[in-house]
Structure formats: C-alpha cells, structure tokens
CSV table of C-alpha atoms in Angstrom, one decimal:
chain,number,residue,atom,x,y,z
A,139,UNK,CA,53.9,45.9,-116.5
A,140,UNK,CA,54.2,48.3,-113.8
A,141,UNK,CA,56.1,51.5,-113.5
A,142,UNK,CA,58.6,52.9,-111.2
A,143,UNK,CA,58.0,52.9,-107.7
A,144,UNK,CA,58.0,56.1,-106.0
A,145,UNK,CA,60.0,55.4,-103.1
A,146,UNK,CA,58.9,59.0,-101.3
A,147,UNK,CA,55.2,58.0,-101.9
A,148,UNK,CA,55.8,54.4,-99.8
A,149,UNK,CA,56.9,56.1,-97.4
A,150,UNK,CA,54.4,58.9,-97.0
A,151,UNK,CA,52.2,56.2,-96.6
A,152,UNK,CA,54.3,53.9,-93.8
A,153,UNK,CA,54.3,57.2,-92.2
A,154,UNK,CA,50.5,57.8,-92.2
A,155,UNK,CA,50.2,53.7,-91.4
A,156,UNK,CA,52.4,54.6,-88.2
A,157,UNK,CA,50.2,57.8,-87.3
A,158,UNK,CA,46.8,55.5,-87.7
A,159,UNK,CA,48.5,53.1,-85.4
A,160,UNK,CA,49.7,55.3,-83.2
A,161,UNK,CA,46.5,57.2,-82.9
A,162,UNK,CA,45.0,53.9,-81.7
A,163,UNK,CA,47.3,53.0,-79.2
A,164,UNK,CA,47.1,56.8,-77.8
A,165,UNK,CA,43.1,56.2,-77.1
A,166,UNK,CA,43.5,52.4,-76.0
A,167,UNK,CA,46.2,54.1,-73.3
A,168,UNK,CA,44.0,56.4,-72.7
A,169,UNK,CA,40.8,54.3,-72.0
A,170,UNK,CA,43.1,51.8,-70.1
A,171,UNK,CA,44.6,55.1,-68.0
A,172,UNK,CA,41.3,56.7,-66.9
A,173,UNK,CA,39.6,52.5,-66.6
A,174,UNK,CA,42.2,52.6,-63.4
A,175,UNK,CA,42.0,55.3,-62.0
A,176,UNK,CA,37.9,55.5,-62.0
A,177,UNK,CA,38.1,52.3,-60.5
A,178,UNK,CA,37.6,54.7,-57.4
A,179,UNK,CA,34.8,56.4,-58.7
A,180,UNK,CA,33.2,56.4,-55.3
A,181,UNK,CA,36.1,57.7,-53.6
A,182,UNK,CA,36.7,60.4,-56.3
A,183,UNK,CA,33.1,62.0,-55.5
A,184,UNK,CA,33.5,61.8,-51.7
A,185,UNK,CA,37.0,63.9,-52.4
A,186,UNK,CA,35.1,66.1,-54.5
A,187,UNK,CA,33.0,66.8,-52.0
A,188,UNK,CA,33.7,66.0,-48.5
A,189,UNK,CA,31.3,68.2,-46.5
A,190,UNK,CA,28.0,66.3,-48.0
A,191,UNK,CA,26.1,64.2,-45.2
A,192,UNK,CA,27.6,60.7,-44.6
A,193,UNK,CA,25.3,57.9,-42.6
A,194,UNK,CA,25.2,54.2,-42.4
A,195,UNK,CA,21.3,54.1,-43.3
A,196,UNK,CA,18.5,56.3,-44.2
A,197,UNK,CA,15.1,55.8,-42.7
A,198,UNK,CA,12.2,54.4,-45.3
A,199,UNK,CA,10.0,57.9,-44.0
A,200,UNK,CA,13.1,60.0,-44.5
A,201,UNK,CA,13.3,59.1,-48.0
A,202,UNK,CA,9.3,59.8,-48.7
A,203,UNK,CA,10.1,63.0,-47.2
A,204,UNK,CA,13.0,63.4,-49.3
A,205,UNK,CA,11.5,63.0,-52.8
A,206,UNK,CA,8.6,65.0,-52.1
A,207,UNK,CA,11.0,67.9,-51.3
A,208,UNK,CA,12.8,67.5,-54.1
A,209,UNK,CA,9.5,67.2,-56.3
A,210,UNK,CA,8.1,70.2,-54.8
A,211,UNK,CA,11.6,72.2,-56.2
A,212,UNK,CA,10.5,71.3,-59.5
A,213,UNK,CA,7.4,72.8,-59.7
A,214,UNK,CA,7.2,75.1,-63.0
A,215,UNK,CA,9.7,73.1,-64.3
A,216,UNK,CA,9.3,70.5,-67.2
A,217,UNK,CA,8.0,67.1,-65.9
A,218,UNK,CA,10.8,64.4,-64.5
A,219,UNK,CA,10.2,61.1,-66.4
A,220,UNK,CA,12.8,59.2,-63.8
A,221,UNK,CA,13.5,60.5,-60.1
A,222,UNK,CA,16.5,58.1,-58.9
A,223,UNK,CA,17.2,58.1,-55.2
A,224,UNK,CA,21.1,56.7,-54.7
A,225,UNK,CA,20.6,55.1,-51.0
A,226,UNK,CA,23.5,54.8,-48.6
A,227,UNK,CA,25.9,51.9,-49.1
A,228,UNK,CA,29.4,51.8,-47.7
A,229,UNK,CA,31.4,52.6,-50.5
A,230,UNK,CA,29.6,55.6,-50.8
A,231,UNK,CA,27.7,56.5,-47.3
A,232,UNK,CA,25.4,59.3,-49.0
A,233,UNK,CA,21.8,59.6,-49.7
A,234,UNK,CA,21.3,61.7,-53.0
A,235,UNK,CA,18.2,62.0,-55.3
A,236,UNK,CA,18.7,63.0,-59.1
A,237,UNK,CA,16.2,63.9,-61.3
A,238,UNK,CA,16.2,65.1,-65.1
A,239,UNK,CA,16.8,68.7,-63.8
A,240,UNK,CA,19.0,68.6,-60.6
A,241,UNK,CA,21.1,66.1,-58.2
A,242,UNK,CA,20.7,66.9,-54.5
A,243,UNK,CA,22.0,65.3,-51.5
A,244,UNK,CA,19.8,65.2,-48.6
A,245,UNK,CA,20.4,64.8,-44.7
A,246,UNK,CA,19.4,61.3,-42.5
A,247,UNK,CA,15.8,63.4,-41.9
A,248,UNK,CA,15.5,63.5,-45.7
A,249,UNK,CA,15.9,67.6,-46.2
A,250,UNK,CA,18.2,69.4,-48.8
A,251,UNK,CA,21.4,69.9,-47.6
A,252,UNK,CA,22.7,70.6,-51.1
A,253,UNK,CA,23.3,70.4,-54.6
A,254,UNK,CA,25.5,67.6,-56.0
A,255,UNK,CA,29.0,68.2,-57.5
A,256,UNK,CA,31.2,65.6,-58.8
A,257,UNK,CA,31.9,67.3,-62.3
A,258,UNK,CA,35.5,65.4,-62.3
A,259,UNK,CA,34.0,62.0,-61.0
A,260,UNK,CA,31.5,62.2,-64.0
A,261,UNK,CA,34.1,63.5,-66.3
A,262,UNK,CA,37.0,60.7,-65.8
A,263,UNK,CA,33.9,58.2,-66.1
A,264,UNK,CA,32.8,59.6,-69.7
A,265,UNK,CA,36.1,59.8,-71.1
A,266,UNK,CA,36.3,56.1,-70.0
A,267,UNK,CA,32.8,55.2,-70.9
A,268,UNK,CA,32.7,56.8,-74.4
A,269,UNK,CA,35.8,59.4,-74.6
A,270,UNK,CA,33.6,62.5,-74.0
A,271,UNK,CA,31.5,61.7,-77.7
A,272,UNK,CA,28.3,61.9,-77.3
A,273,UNK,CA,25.2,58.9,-78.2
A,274,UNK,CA,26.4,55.9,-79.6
A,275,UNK,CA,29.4,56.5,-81.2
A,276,UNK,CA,31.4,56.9,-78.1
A,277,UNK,CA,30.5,53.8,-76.9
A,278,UNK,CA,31.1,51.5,-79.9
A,279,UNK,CA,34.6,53.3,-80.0
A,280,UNK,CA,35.7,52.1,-76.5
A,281,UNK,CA,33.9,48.6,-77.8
A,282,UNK,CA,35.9,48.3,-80.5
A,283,UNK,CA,39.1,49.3,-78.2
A,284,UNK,CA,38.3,46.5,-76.0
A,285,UNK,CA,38.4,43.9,-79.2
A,286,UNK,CA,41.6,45.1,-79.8
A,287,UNK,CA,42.8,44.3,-75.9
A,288,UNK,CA,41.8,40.9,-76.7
A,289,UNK,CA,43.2,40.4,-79.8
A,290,UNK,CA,46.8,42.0,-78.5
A,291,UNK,CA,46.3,39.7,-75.5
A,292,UNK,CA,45.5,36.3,-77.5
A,293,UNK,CA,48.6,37.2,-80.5
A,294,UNK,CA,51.1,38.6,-78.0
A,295,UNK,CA,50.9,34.7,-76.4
A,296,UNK,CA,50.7,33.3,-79.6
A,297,UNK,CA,53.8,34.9,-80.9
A,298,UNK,CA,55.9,34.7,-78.3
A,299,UNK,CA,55.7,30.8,-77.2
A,300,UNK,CA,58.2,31.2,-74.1
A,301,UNK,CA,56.0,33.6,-72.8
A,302,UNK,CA,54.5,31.8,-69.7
A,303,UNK,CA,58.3,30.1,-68.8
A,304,UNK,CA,60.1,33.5,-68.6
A,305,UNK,CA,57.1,34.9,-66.6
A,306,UNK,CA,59.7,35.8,-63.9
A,307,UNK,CA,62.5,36.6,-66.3
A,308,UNK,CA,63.9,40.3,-66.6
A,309,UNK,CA,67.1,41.2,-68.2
A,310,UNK,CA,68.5,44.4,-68.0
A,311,UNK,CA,67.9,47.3,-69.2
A,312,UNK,CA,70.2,48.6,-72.3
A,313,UNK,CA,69.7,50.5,-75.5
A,314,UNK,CA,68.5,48.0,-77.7
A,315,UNK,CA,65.0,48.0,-75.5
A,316,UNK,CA,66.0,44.2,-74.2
A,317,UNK,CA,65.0,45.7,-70.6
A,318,UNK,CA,61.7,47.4,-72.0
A,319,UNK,CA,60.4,44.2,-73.8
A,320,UNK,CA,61.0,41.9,-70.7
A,321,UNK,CA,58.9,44.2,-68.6
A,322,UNK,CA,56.1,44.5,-70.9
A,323,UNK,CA,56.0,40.6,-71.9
A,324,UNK,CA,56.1,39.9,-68.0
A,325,UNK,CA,53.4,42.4,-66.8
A,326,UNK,CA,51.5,40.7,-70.0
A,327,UNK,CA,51.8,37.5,-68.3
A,328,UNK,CA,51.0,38.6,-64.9
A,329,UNK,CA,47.6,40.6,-66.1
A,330,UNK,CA,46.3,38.4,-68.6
A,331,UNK,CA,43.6,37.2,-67.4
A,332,UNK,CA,42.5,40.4,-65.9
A,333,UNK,CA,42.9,42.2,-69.1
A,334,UNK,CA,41.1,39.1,-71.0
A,335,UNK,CA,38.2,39.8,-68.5
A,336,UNK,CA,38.4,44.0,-68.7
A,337,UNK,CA,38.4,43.6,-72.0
A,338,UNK,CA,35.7,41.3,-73.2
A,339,UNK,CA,33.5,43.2,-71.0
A,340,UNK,CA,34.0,46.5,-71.9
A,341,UNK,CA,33.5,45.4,-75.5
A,342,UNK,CA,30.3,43.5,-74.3
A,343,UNK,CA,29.3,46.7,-72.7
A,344,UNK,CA,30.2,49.3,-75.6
A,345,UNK,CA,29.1,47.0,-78.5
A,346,UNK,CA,26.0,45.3,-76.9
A,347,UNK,CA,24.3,48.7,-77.7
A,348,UNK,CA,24.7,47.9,-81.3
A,349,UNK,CA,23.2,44.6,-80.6
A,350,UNK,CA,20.1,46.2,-79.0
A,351,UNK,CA,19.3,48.6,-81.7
A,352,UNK,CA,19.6,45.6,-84.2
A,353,UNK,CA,16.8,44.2,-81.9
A,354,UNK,CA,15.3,46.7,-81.8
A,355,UNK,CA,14.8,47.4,-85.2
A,356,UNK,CA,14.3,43.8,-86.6
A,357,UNK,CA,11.9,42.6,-84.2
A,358,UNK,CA,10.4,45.7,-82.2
A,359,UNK,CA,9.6,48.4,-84.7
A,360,UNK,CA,12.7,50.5,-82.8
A,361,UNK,CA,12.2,50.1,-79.5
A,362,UNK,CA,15.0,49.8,-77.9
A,363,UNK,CA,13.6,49.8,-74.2
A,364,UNK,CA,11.5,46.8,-75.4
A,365,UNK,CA,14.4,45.2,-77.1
A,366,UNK,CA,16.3,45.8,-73.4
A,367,UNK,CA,13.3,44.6,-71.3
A,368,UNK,CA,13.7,40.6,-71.9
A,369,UNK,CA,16.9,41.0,-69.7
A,370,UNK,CA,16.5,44.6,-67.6
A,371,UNK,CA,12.7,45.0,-66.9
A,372,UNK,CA,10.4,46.6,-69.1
A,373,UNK,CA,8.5,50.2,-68.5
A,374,UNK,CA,5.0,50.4,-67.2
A,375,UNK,CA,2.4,51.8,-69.6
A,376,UNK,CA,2.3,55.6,-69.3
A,377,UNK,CA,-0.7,57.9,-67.9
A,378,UNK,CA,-0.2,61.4,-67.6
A,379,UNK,CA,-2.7,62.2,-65.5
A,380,UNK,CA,-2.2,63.3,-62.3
A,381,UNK,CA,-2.1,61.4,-58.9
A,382,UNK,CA,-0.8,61.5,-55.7
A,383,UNK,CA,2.8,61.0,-55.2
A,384,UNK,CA,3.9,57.6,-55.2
A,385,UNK,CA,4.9,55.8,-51.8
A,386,UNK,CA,8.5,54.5,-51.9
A,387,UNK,CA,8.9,54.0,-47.6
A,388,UNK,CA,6.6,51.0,-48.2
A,389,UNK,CA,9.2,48.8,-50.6
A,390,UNK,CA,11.9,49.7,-48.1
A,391,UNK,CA,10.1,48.3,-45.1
A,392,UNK,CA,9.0,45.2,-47.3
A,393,UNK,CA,12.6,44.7,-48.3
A,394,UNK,CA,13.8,45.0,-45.0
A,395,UNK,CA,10.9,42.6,-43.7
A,396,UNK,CA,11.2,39.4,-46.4
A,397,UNK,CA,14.9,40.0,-47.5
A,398,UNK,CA,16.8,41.5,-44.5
A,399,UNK,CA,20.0,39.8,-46.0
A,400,UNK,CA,20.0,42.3,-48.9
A,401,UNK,CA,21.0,46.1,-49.5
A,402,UNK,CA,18.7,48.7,-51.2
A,403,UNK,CA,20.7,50.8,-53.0
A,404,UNK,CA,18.8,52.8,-55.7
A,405,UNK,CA,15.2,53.4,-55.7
A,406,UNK,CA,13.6,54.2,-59.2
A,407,UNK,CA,10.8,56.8,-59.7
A,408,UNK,CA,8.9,56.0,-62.9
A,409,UNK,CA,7.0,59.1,-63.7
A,410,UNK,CA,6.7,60.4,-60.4
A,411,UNK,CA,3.2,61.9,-59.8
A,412,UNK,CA,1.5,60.6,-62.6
A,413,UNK,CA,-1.4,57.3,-62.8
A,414,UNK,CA,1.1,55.6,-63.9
A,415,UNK,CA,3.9,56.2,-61.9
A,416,UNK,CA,5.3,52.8,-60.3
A,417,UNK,CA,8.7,52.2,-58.0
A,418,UNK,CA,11.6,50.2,-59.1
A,419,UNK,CA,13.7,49.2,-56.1
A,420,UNK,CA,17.1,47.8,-56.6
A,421,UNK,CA,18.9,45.8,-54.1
A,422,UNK,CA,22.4,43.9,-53.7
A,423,UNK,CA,22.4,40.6,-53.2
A,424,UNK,CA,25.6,39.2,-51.3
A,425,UNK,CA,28.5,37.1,-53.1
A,426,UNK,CA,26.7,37.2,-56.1
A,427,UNK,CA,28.8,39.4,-59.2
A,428,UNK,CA,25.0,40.9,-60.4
A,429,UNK,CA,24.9,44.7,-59.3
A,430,UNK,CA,21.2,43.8,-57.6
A,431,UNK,CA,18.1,42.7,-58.1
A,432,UNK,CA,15.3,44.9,-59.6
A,433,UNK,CA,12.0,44.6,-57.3
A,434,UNK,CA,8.9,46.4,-58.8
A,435,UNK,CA,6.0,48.1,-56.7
A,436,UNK,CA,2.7,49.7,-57.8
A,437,UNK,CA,2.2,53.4,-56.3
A,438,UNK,CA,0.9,52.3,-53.0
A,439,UNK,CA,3.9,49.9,-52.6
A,440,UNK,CA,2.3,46.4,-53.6
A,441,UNK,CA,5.0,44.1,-54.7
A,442,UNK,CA,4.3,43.4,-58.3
A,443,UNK,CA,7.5,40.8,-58.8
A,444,UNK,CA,11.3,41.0,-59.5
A,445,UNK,CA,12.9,41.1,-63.0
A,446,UNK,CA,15.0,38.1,-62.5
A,447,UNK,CA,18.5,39.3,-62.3
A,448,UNK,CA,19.3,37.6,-59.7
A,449,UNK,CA,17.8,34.0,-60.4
A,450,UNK,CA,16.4,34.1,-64.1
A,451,UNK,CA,18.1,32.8,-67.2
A,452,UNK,CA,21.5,32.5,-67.7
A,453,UNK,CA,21.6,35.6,-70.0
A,454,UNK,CA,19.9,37.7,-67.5
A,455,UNK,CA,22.6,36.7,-65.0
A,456,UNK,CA,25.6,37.6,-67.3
A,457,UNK,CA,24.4,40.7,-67.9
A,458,UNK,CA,23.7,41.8,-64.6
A,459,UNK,CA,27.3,40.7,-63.5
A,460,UNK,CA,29.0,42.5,-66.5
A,461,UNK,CA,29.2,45.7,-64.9
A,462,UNK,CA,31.0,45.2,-61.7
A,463,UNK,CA,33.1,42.6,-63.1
A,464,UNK,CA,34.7,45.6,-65.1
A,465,UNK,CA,34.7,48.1,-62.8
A,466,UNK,CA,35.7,46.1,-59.9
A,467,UNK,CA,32.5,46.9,-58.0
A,468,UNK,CA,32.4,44.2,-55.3
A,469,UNK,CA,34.3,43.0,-52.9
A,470,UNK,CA,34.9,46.5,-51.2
A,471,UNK,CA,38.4,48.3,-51.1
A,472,UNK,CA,40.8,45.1,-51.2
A,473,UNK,CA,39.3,44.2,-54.9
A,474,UNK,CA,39.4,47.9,-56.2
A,475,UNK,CA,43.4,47.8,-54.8
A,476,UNK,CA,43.7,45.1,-56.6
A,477,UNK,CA,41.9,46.1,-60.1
A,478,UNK,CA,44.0,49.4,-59.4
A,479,UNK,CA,47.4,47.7,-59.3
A,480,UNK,CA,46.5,45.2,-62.3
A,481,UNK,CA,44.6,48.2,-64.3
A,482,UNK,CA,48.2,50.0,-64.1
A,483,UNK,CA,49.7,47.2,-64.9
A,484,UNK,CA,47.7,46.8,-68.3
A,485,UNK,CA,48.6,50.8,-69.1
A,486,UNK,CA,52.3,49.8,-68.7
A,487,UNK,CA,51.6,46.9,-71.3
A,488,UNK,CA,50.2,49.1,-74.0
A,489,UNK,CA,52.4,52.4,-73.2
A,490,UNK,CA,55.6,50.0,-73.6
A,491,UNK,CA,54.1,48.1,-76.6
A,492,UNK,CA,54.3,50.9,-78.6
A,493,UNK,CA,57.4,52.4,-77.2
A,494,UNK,CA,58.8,49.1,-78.3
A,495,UNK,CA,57.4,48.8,-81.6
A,496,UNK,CA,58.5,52.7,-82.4
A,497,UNK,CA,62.2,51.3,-81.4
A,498,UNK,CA,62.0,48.6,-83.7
A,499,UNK,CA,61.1,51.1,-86.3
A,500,UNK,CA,64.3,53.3,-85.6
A,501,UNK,CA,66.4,50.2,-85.2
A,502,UNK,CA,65.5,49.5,-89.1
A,503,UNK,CA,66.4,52.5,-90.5
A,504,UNK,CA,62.7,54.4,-89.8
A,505,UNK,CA,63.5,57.2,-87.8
A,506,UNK,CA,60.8,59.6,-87.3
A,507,UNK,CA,61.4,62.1,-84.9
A,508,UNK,CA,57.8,63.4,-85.2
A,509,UNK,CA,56.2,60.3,-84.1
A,510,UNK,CA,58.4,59.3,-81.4
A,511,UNK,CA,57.5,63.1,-79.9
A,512,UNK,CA,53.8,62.4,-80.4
A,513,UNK,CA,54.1,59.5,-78.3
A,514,UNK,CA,55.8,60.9,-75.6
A,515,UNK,CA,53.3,63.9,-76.0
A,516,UNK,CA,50.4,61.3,-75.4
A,517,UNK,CA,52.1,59.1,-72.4
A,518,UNK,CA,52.7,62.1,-70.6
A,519,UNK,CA,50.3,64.6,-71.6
A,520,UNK,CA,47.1,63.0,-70.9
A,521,UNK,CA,48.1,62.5,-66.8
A,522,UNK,CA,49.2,66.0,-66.9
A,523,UNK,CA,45.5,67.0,-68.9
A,524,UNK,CA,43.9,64.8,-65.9
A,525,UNK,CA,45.7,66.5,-63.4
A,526,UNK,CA,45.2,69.9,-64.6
A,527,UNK,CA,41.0,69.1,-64.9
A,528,UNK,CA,41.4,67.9,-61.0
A,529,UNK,CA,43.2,70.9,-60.4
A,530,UNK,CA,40.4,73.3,-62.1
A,531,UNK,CA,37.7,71.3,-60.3
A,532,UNK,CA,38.8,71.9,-57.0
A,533,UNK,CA,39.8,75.4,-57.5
A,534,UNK,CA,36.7,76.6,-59.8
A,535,UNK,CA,34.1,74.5,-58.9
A,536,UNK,CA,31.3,72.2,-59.8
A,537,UNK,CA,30.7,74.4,-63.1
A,538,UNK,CA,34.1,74.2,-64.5
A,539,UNK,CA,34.4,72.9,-68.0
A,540,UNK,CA,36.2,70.0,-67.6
A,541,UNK,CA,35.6,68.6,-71.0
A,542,UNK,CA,36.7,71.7,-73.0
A,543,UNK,CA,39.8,71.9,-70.8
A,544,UNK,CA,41.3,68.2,-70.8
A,545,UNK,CA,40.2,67.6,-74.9
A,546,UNK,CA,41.9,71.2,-75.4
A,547,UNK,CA,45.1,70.8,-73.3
A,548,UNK,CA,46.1,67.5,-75.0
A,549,UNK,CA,45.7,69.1,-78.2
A,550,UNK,CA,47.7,71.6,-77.6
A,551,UNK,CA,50.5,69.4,-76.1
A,552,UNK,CA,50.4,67.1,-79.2
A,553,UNK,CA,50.7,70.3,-81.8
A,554,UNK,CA,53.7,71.2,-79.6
A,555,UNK,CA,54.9,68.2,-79.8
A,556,UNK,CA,54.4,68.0,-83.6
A,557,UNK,CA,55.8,71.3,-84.3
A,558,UNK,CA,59.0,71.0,-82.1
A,559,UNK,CA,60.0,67.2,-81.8
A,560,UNK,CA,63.1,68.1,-80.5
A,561,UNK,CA,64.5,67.9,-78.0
A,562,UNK,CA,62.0,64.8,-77.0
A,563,UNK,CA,59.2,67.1,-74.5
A,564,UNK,CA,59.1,63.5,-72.1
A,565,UNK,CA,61.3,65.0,-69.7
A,566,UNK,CA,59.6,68.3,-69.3
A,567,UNK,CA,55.7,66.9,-69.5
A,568,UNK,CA,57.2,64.5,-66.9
A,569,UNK,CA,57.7,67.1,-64.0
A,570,UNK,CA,54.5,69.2,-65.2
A,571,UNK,CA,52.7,66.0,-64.6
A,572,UNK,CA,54.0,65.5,-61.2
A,573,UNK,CA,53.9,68.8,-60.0
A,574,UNK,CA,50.0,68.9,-61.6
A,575,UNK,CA,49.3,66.4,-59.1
A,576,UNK,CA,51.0,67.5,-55.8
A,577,UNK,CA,48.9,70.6,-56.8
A,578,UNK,CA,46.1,68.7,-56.8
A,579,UNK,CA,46.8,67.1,-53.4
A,580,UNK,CA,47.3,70.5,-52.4
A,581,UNK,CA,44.3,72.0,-53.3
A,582,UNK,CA,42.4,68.9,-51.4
A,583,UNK,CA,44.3,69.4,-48.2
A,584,UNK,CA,43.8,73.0,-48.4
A,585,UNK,CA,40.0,72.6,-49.4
C-alpha cells in the first residue's frame, strides 16, 4: 500500500521535466540557428576581412615560395607537424597557409601580406560544430542533437497523419495557437527532407567519432589515425631528421597536366622539413558531392597514388560526401541560398514547437511564468549574443574573446529572465536584437 501523494513534489518534478526539455530545445535552436547562418562561412571570413589579397589562381612557384617564407618565420619555434596551404577557389579567392603556430595570407607572388583573422567565422563554426566544448564531448552533443531532429521529424509525421494533405493549409492566427501550429506543421512539411538530410549527417559527423575510437581501441591498440586511414589516408612513417624542404610546385603542375578538369584546393604539409615529410594534395572533382580527392606525393613530388575518395568503396564515397552535403558546400551561391532559406526554415520548426508545446501546457492548467520567460530569453537572446560577438569583432579585433562574451551574455539574459519573468523580456530582447545587427552592418560599412 502506498501513501499519500505529495501533490507539490509531482509538480516540482513536471517542472524540472519541463526545464530538462526545454534546455534541449534551447541548444537544438541553437545548433539549428548558427547551422544557417555558417552556411556562409566563406562569405563571413571575406567580411571579416576584406582587405586580404583576392586572385583567381596562384602560381605552383608562388606557393613554394610561399611555404618556405612562412617556414622560415618559424624558426626557434616548436616544430609544425602539419603546414596546410588553403589554395584559391571561388567561394573563397584567397591563398592562406596555416601552420600549428600562425595563419597567414600571402599575395599571388607568394609573400606575407598578413596575418589571418576570422575569430567570428571560427567562432559561429565551433558553437555549431561542438557548442564551444572542447575534445569529444562537444561533438557527441551536437550528434546526439541531430538524432533528436530525426526522431522529431519521423513522429511529428507519424502523429499527425493529414500532415502532407494540409501542406498548403494555414488558418489564422488566434489565441489558442491554431495559427502557430499550422505554420510550424507546414514549414515541417516543406523542410523535411532537408532536415532528414541535415540531420542524419550531422549526427554521422558528431557521433562517427565515437565510432572511430571504438575502432580504434578494439582493433588498433588506440590509434585512431589508423582506425581513420581505411577511409581518409593513412600518415607516412615519421623521420625526424632533417632534409630539405619538400617541393609542393611539382603536384600542382602534375595536377594541372593529367587532371586539368579538377581544382586543387588545399595542399597538406606532412612534417615539413623532415625525411619523412611527404605532400597531400587535395583536389575537387566536379558534380560529384565528395569535398576532393586526396593525391599523395613523396618530397620531390613523385605521385605515390590517390586515397580513393573519389572512386574507392562505397563507404569511402559516403564519407567524403558527408561534409558538404551538411554544409551546403557545392553548387556555389544558389545552393547555399537555398540551405539558408530551408536552414531558417527548420529554426522556425523547433522555436515554434516548443512555443506550442509551452501553450499547451498553460492551456491545461500549467502555468509557469518562469519557463515561458526562459524561452523567450533563449529565442531572442542567442541572435542578440551573435550579434553582439559580430559587433565586438569588428570593433576590437581579431583577439577579442568571442567565446567568453556570447557563452557569458546568454547567461546573463537567461538569469534575467529567471529572476524577473515579468513582464515577458520578448519584446525588449526583440529590438536589442535588431538594433545589435544594424550595428553590425554599421560597423562593416564603416570598416
């Protein structure tokens, strides 16, 4: 026999059910949020910085000159185990060389013009990529998030069977949310199959990690670069010893000469000045989803063969294709418009989903101010917190600490929010978020 239920205990505990929930629809709207807008990640760094040297092309002799420059910076410095040369390509018309220490661009005759700086690029694309957290739990976070896009996706269907026949149905709006629920089961309907894509891969992307450090450990003693290599190229065996540097024109002319049809756009620097330093050249191949093919070279630019992304087993393929099929990476501006409009389109469906489901809540009795504010707090906090870490790049600089200021902003709108739920702060985090970004735009017309 059981005793008395405490009625104030049941519903401390809906309440904290409701905040769990909550919290994960706040980070789901938040992945979704920054997802669209880095879909112009290449656009965001040339508006970072639009004085760095544009061309079409970079000569092969340019970049040789390039890299040793940028090796001879380096000198007294700690040994770079990867130098990465980002080669002009249209979306992004810049030659820049990174290595573990620095990020330079460099001019079409391959000297420094600069350093690099596109904090808030990099910044919008962690908080999407793994929400700021560092190693691997980031990443299996935004994994898991993308699960929970497909399972939405699949049981919204399910449950509401008329779903696909009032695809072009919207009532109007009025205070029971009728209005609110048509718009978010339409633009359900309309981005399906994008958000069934967008989501399985982000969730291939965040949780195959987990995958490869099972390998890793089951069958290659913790290696995870050897558990990768069956699908991305294994590294070369290591010698410290010193050599001259390694010639990276040659795989450009050979690429140009046998597969004129294709784009180089990264070169790969395995242990640069070292025996066994070798040259990793990565090229696009057209109408094909794979970001490129991986060509190897020996230090005097032999062809040694190509991984196989671009013809080798199936699995090989798909993972190669993963990657731009999520961030919309081919297909130049009209596809990234495109994932843009469809991306907000899926960040409507989950903000209005839970406005819904908190109306429901009221409508039965459940009314928690505190909850409701929190939401509001989170819809339009986190554009204002974006806004804001725009707003301090531009002004600052490169160093500004973008992190520290969007993470700490958003808490401090939610504790506001907490502390004073009403009036509801929607209205008045509305306009701040508005007038954040005209202050942005500002700030890159006047910059």
């Amino acid at each position: 026999m059981t005793g008395p239920v405490d009625k104030g205990m049941v519903q401390r505990a809906l309440s904290a059910h409701a905040a769990i929930g909550l919290l994960a629809s706040a980070l789901l709207y938040l992945v979704c949020l920054t997802g669209t807008i880095v879909v112009f990640y290449q656009e965001w760094q040339r508006i970072e910085q639009p004085a760095a040297p544009e061309m079409a092309r970079i000569a092969p002799g340019a970049v040789q000159s390039a890299v040793a420059a940028v090796l001879a910076t380096e000198e007294g410095k700690p040994a770079t185990t990867h130098l990465y040369v980002h080669l002009p390509v249209p979306d992004l018309p810049r030659a820049t060389i990174t290595t573990d220490s620095q990020a330079v661009h460099v001019d079409q005759a391959g000297a420094i013009a600069g350093p690099e700086g596109n904090a808030w690029s990099e910044f919008l694309l962690a908080v999407h990529y793994r929400l700021n957290i560092p190693g691997l739990i980031g990443l299996i976070l935004v994994g898991i998030l993308g699960v929970m896009i497909v399972a939405l996706s699949l049981s919204g269907v399910i449950a509401h069977p008329r779903i696909f026949r009032d695809a072009f149905r919207l009532r109007a709006r009025d205070k029971e949310g009728v209005g609110l629920a048509d718009w978010h089961n339409r633009l359900s309907v309309w981005s399906l199959p994008f958000a069934l894509a967008i989501a399985l891969t982000g969730a291939m992307i965040g949780l195959g990690t987990i995958g490869a450090y099972g390998l890793a450990a089951s069958f290659y003693k913790g290696d995870v670069e050897a558990a990768y290599a069956p699908i991305f190229g294994g590294e070369g065996k290591p010698d410290a010893r010193s050599a001259p540097l390694a010639d990276v024109a040659t795989p450009l002319a050979w690429i140009a000469a046998t597969h004129p049809e294709l784009r180089p756009t990264y070169i790969i620097l395995h242990d640069p000045g070292t025996r066994g330093q070798h040259v990793q050249l990565l090229a696009e191949h057209p109408q094909r989803l794979i970001y490129g093919e991986s060509y190897n070279f020996d230090a005097n630019g032999r062809f040694l063969g190509a991984v196989g992304l671009a013809d080798g087993h199936i699995g090989q393929q798909m993972a190669a294709s993963t990657y731009n099929l999520h961030f919309g990476n081919f297909g130049g501006l009209p596809v990234k418009f495109a994932y843009f409009g469809l991306g907000l389109a899926l960040t409507i469906v989950v903000a209005t989903g839970t406005s819904i489901w908190l109306g429901k809540r009221a409508r039965r009795g459940l009314h928690e101010p505190r909850l409701r504010s929190l939401w509001d707090a989170a819809l339009w906090g986190v554009p204002l917190a974006l806004a804001l870490t725009f707003l301090a790049r531009m002004l600052a600089g490169n160093d500004a600490p973008l992190t520290a200021i969007f993470w700490i902003l958003t808490a401090l709108i939610l504790l506001a929010a907490l502390l004073r739920p009403e009036p509801r702060p929607s209205r008045l985090l509305k306009r701040l978020s508005i007038a954040g970004l005209l202050a942005g735009l500002l700030a890159v017309l006047l910059g």
